[in-house]
Amino acid sequence: MIIKRVEAKKILDSRNEETIKVTVETSKGKFETSAPSGKSIGKNEARPFSKNGIDFSINMAVEIGKRIIYEKINIEKFEDLEKVEKLVRDMDKTENYEIFGGNALFALESSLLKAMAAEHKKELWQFLSKGKKSTVLPLGNCIGGGKHIDSDKKPDFQEFLLLPDTKKCSDAQKINNFVYKKAKKLTKSKDKSWDFRQTDEHAWSPNLSNIEVLDILSKIREKVKNKFKVDLRIGLDIASSSFYEEGKYNYITPQNGKNVLDKDEQVNFILDLIEKYNLYYVEDPIDEEDFESFAKLLNGVKKKNLNCLICGDDLICTKVERLKKAIQKNSVNAIIVKPNQNGSLLETKKVVDLALKNNIIPVISHRSGETLDNTISHLAIAWQIPIIKTGITGKERLAKIKEIIRIEKKK
Ligand code: PGA
Ligand code: ZN
């Protein structure tokens, strides 16, 4: 592939914060990728931009592009990203891309991949999968709180999620839209003072407790069962590291009569919620460094024969070494995959493959600050990732869901 130019510039994301867009130009056209960014960021994630600032990351991405062109580095296939990463490693030897920035690497590599796909006259998912596509269902964020809204009057849990048990993304998305509207109505009748404010991912954010929200969603689950004959599986992203400190989980509203839970109380509280509300998915219920309590919770789920995914997001940070530790300790049966938590797409693919090999379900995910980019939709379809977590509404989230549905419909 002959690369003519690599450009990088600043754009604004859905939170109006600066992020990077990288464009790779070849004889086949221009291929671009913009990177998202998180708010509830794991301690072990790649640094999104250089410690010297976003402009530094932008200049470095362009610099790497120039080296690829002048040194005539041959880039034809996915594995050739190794050559790009070697150049980056010459400039940045830190573990978390503190000099280059994980977002800059993700955007550069994704644009190179799109250009490679075009050389083969293929879409990105076809190029990466050799044509075999997998079904991907949307995990939609309906109601939320935590760090995704700037207020004290909110649920402690960051996200209340929906995963309709359908065969197709298009059917699930219809149901998610139905529930989203119903949830608005029921939420307003429970919290009369609610002004319809939303979190960064467009989830409704009333002044209700975790339990009040779960009660609302349970009611809607019944309605969905009657109307669509589908089980509306319910999930949570507890993002518990955001309210954990020195062995204690600090809640705004009392849980089981207490505002502060110790580690074992937290495990038991979550286990009770899974049982009582028949939850199918629970993300980051435990602090990001506590692999052992994660394992206790997963063990409890298995012992009680509950059908629930215990998912690590901040726990794993899309890192191979952390996933290996979680496998060894039996901490999770699902993981979040956020390419920009890692930076490297080669490493991200290794994480996905290692998870699948160990019967751990990978869930690819957007970030709370998003762009219109749909790279993760292609990665999900190509890499056999069965679930995409990307909100229900808003143009940045819909860009990803619509892409899955478009490809799903293709013969
Ligand atoms: P973030 O949160 O994108 O703000 O990091 C999303 C999540 O915790 O899953
Ligand atoms: Zn999360």
XYZ file of C-alpha atoms and ligand atoms in Angstrom:
421
model
C 0.000 0.000 0.000
C 1.399 3.377 -0.960
C 0.619 6.037 1.608
C 0.618 9.595 0.290
C -0.005 11.516 3.481
C -0.912 11.187 7.152
C -2.708 14.104 8.765
C -3.889 14.590 12.333
C -5.996 17.333 13.851
C -8.121 18.305 16.830
C -11.891 17.903 16.808
C -14.506 18.162 19.574
C -16.202 15.089 21.017
C -19.803 14.746 22.288
C -18.759 16.379 25.582
C -17.216 19.273 23.697
C -13.771 18.159 24.724
C -10.806 18.066 22.366
C -9.838 14.793 20.762
C -7.785 13.619 17.786
C -8.757 12.692 14.225
C -6.179 10.947 12.047
C -6.513 10.796 8.256
C -4.472 8.457 6.046
C -4.422 9.219 2.316
C -3.664 6.615 -0.351
C -4.472 6.285 -4.062
C -7.811 4.772 -2.967
C -8.930 7.830 -1.011
C -8.853 9.328 2.476
C -9.494 7.177 5.553
C -10.164 8.739 8.907
C -10.712 7.758 12.528
C -11.446 9.893 15.552
C -10.852 8.680 19.104
C -13.282 8.803 22.043
C -12.456 9.548 25.673
C -13.658 8.354 29.071
C -14.692 10.074 32.285
C -14.637 7.169 34.712
C -11.154 6.169 33.688
C -9.433 3.037 34.986
C -6.164 3.560 36.895
C -4.371 1.209 34.518
C -5.566 2.617 31.182
C -3.318 4.064 28.507
C -2.998 7.818 28.828
C -5.315 9.246 26.116
C -2.950 12.043 25.094
C 0.677 12.892 25.690
C 1.603 14.304 29.070
C 2.913 17.203 26.980
C -0.603 17.869 25.673
C -2.840 16.875 22.786
C -0.853 18.962 20.261
C 2.216 16.907 21.055
C 0.284 13.685 20.305
C -0.946 15.190 17.045
C 2.564 16.135 15.945
C 3.874 12.698 16.840
C 1.163 10.899 14.874
C 2.089 13.005 11.822
C 5.783 12.300 12.454
C 5.176 8.521 12.504
C 3.203 8.911 9.266
C 6.206 10.673 7.660
C 8.566 7.918 8.780
C 6.277 5.244 7.304
C 6.291 7.134 3.990
C 10.005 8.054 3.802
C 11.272 4.718 5.035
C 8.883 2.987 2.608
C 7.587 0.708 5.345
C 5.403 -1.922 3.771
C 1.952 -2.061 5.359
C -0.470 -4.536 3.808
C -2.036 -6.611 6.556
C -3.235 -6.361 10.163
C -0.009 -7.858 11.549
C 2.000 -5.077 9.858
C 0.753 -2.721 12.573
C 3.662 -4.232 14.494
C 5.992 -2.150 12.299
C 4.080 1.007 13.215
C 4.187 0.142 16.899
C 7.932 -0.386 16.683
C 8.326 3.186 15.441
C 6.088 4.435 18.251
C 8.081 2.433 20.794
C 11.279 4.139 19.586
C 9.750 7.412 20.742
C 7.755 6.217 23.744
C 8.913 3.384 25.976
C 6.390 4.015 28.774
C 3.831 1.311 29.520
C 0.794 3.546 29.092
C 1.828 5.677 26.093
C 2.437 8.710 28.271
C 4.389 10.438 25.510
C 2.495 9.339 22.398
C -1.040 8.946 23.809
C -3.252 5.855 23.452
C -5.879 7.821 21.529
C -3.319 8.905 18.924
C -2.186 5.309 18.396
C -5.750 3.963 18.196
C -6.762 6.593 15.620
C -3.595 6.132 13.536
C -3.817 2.335 13.463
C -7.556 2.310 12.712
C -7.108 4.682 9.773
C -4.266 2.550 8.420
C -6.519 -0.517 8.677
C -9.333 1.223 6.794
C -6.851 2.145 4.064
C -5.599 -1.469 3.906
C -9.172 -2.735 3.594
C -9.790 -0.362 0.681
C -6.697 -1.718 -1.106
C -8.458 -5.087 -1.049
C -11.789 -3.468 -2.048
C -13.284 -4.578 1.240
C -15.070 -3.023 4.157
C -13.095 -2.985 7.386
C -15.044 -5.865 8.980
C -14.623 -8.014 5.850
C -10.918 -7.298 5.658
C -10.402 -8.216 9.319
C -12.616 -11.287 9.358
C -12.007 -12.726 5.897
C -15.737 -12.316 5.322
C -17.276 -14.211 8.245
C -19.532 -11.963 10.322
C -20.822 -12.521 13.821
C -24.065 -11.374 15.413
C -23.637 -8.396 17.704
C -26.345 -7.275 20.139
C -26.578 -3.786 21.659
C -26.245 -3.263 25.400
C -28.112 0.023 25.828
C -27.663 2.578 28.602
C -31.168 3.639 29.742
C -30.828 5.325 33.147
C -27.665 6.536 34.841
C -25.789 8.470 37.463
C -22.327 8.161 38.998
C -19.541 10.117 37.364
C -21.519 10.609 34.167
C -23.530 13.476 35.623
C -22.464 16.472 37.618
C -24.943 16.441 40.523
C -25.385 14.967 44.035
C -28.975 13.918 43.375
C -28.619 10.801 41.255
C -28.329 7.020 41.443
C -24.921 5.844 42.699
C -24.657 3.297 39.911
C -23.290 4.755 36.694
C -25.460 2.843 34.214
C -28.679 0.784 34.160
C -28.413 -1.284 31.002
C -30.709 -3.216 28.660
C -29.868 -6.289 26.592
C -33.026 -7.670 24.930
C -32.680 -11.380 24.243
C -33.163 -11.240 20.463
C -31.370 -12.779 17.514
C -30.792 -9.510 15.676
C -29.377 -6.117 16.578
C -32.208 -4.351 14.732
C -34.874 -6.105 16.883
C -32.996 -5.399 20.096
C -32.569 -1.734 19.189
C -36.326 -1.392 18.619
C -36.999 -2.779 22.074
C -34.337 -0.567 23.657
C -36.032 2.479 22.101
C -39.413 1.344 23.425
C -38.009 0.868 26.933
C -36.165 4.193 26.822
C -39.470 6.021 26.182
C -41.380 4.033 28.814
C -38.595 4.636 31.329
C -38.891 8.383 30.767
C -42.603 8.294 31.661
C -42.296 6.046 34.706
C -39.279 7.945 35.971
C -41.117 11.272 35.771
C -44.060 9.874 37.697
C -41.689 8.673 40.448
C -39.539 11.839 40.593
C -41.883 14.767 39.905
C -39.075 17.313 40.235
C -37.027 15.668 37.469
C -36.160 18.087 34.654
C -35.386 15.334 32.082
C -31.662 15.828 32.426
C -29.462 13.121 30.940
C -25.994 11.700 31.506
C -23.130 12.119 29.025
C -24.387 9.000 27.211
C -28.006 10.268 27.016
C -29.319 7.998 29.763
C -32.099 9.501 31.897
C -30.742 10.780 35.194
C -33.426 11.364 37.850
C -33.004 11.846 41.583
C -33.824 8.229 42.407
C -32.027 5.508 44.338
C -30.505 2.429 42.715
C -33.389 0.308 43.987
C -36.078 2.703 42.741
C -34.557 2.574 39.260
C -34.350 -1.225 39.307
C -38.018 -1.384 40.323
C -38.966 0.795 37.329
C -36.997 -1.386 34.915
C -38.485 -4.576 36.365
C -41.980 -3.240 35.636
C -40.983 -2.445 32.060
C -39.466 -5.917 31.703
C -42.952 -7.337 32.262
C -44.410 -5.044 29.605
C -41.712 -6.111 27.135
C -42.438 -9.748 27.822
C -46.144 -9.209 27.035
C -45.680 -6.992 24.011
C -42.634 -8.496 22.250
C -42.399 -11.974 23.846
C -38.767 -11.195 24.575
C -36.857 -11.177 27.849
C -35.472 -7.713 28.508
C -32.266 -8.717 30.212
C -31.186 -6.028 32.671
C -27.627 -5.034 33.505
C -25.632 -2.555 35.563
C -22.348 -0.727 35.240
C -21.662 -0.024 38.881
C -18.289 1.659 38.180
C -17.628 1.010 41.854
C -14.044 2.323 41.887
C -15.596 5.791 41.653
C -17.100 5.450 45.146
C -14.571 3.093 46.765
C -11.937 4.240 49.217
C -9.670 2.223 51.506
C -11.793 -0.882 51.811
C -15.171 0.922 51.876
C -17.902 1.540 49.314
C -19.560 4.896 50.049
C -23.169 5.220 48.833
C -25.275 8.383 48.557
C -28.457 6.565 49.564
C -28.457 3.723 52.131
C -28.236 0.165 50.776
C -29.727 -2.381 53.176
C -29.887 0.464 55.721
C -26.207 1.378 55.409
C -24.349 4.090 53.467
C -20.958 2.440 53.855
C -20.325 -1.195 52.920
C -17.095 -3.111 53.503
C -15.675 -5.467 50.855
C -17.638 -8.570 51.861
C -20.843 -6.617 52.391
C -20.449 -5.238 48.869
C -20.072 -8.769 47.423
C -23.190 -9.943 49.263
C -25.191 -6.839 48.370
C -24.440 -7.280 44.667
C -25.185 -10.993 44.814
C -28.569 -10.219 46.400
C -29.338 -7.671 43.667
C -28.469 -10.193 40.940
C -30.801 -12.725 42.504
C -33.656 -10.386 43.350
C -33.720 -8.541 40.016
C -32.572 -11.457 37.866
C -29.710 -9.358 36.502
C -27.907 -10.686 33.452
C -24.910 -8.357 33.455
C -22.954 -6.546 36.173
C -19.899 -4.468 35.285
C -17.254 -3.310 37.777
C -19.227 -4.239 40.915
C -15.926 -4.355 42.804
C -12.952 -1.970 43.005
C -10.484 -2.080 40.106
C -7.608 -3.648 42.083
C -9.609 -6.283 43.979
C -9.401 -9.423 41.792
C -10.152 -11.551 44.894
C -13.565 -10.041 45.715
C -14.483 -10.266 42.033
C -13.715 -13.999 42.305
C -15.863 -14.314 45.453
C -18.774 -12.725 43.631
C -18.388 -14.913 40.539
C -18.155 -17.965 42.748
C -21.368 -16.914 44.530
C -23.123 -16.515 41.183
C -22.049 -20.021 40.123
C -23.017 -21.607 43.450
C -26.497 -20.128 43.271
C -26.782 -21.144 39.632
C -27.506 -17.591 38.513
C -27.151 -16.680 34.850
C -25.145 -13.478 35.138
C -22.069 -11.988 33.494
C -19.614 -10.502 35.976
C -17.767 -8.069 33.769
C -14.437 -6.327 34.326
C -13.909 -2.895 32.779
C -11.599 -0.833 35.032
C -10.357 -4.182 36.415
C -8.896 -5.275 33.062
C -8.413 -1.989 31.153
C -8.142 -4.031 27.910
C -4.700 -5.310 28.967
C -3.425 -8.844 28.328
C -1.523 -9.090 31.616
C -4.522 -8.014 33.687
C -6.800 -10.438 31.835
C -4.302 -13.268 32.514
C -4.449 -12.423 36.221
C -8.263 -12.397 36.153
C -8.303 -15.788 34.411
C -5.894 -17.260 36.916
C -7.976 -15.988 39.842
C -11.355 -16.753 38.235
C -12.482 -13.156 38.689
C -14.742 -12.603 35.652
C -16.796 -14.311 32.961
C -17.017 -11.170 30.782
C -14.762 -8.209 29.991
C -15.160 -4.766 28.487
C -13.003 -4.098 25.425
C -12.192 -0.427 24.829
C -9.475 -0.153 22.173
C -8.329 3.248 23.406
C -7.823 1.905 26.946
C -4.948 0.026 25.391
C -3.964 2.124 22.363
C -2.634 -0.823 20.359
C -5.083 -2.695 18.137
C -2.719 -5.681 18.029
C -2.898 -5.919 21.816
C -6.645 -5.298 21.835
C -7.102 -8.246 19.455
C -4.934 -10.406 21.742
C -7.184 -9.502 24.663
C -10.292 -10.482 22.677
C -8.793 -13.798 21.524
C -7.547 -14.688 25.006
C -10.998 -13.963 26.445
C -12.798 -16.080 23.822
C -10.350 -18.936 24.340
C -11.205 -18.935 28.051
C -14.988 -18.680 27.635
C -14.991 -15.095 28.801
C -17.464 -12.929 26.871
C -15.889 -9.815 25.347
C -18.129 -6.729 25.251
C -16.812 -3.952 23.003
C -17.589 -0.484 24.286
C -17.848 3.188 23.401
C -16.623 5.836 25.861
C -18.767 8.461 27.545
C -17.161 11.150 25.344
C -17.755 9.942 21.788
C -17.435 10.892 18.118
C -19.270 9.719 14.995
C -16.590 7.098 14.379
C -17.855 3.527 13.895
C -14.607 1.535 13.988
C -15.723 -0.470 17.051
C -18.790 -1.765 15.161
C -16.490 -3.302 12.543
C -14.150 -4.734 15.160
C -17.093 -6.389 16.954
C -18.421 -8.040 13.795
C -14.989 -9.161 12.616
C -13.586 -10.348 15.933
C -16.602 -12.418 17.091
C -17.528 -10.007 19.876
C -21.209 -10.736 20.660
C -22.145 -7.527 22.515
C -21.570 -3.817 21.849
C -22.152 -1.321 24.656
C -22.960 1.976 23.046
C -25.993 3.768 24.419
C -29.487 3.913 22.938
C -29.742 7.351 21.414
C -27.719 10.398 20.345
C -25.966 10.660 16.996
C -22.574 9.381 18.206
C -24.086 6.197 19.691
C -26.507 5.658 16.807
C -23.619 5.892 14.320
C -22.297 2.648 15.796
C -25.610 0.806 16.101
C -26.732 1.788 12.614
C -23.478 0.447 11.188
C -24.037 -2.929 12.874
C -27.619 -3.037 11.537
C -26.476 -2.050 8.014
C -23.934 -4.886 7.952
C -26.408 -7.293 9.586
C -28.815 -6.673 6.682
C -26.153 -7.301 4.020
C -26.439 -10.678 2.313
P -16.099 6.116 30.550
O -17.164 5.159 31.223
O -16.189 6.040 29.088
O -16.502 7.447 31.102
O -14.757 5.672 31.071
C -17.789 4.134 30.613
C -17.705 2.923 31.461
O -17.301 2.984 32.635
O -18.019 1.846 30.968
Zn -17.575 0.640 32.865
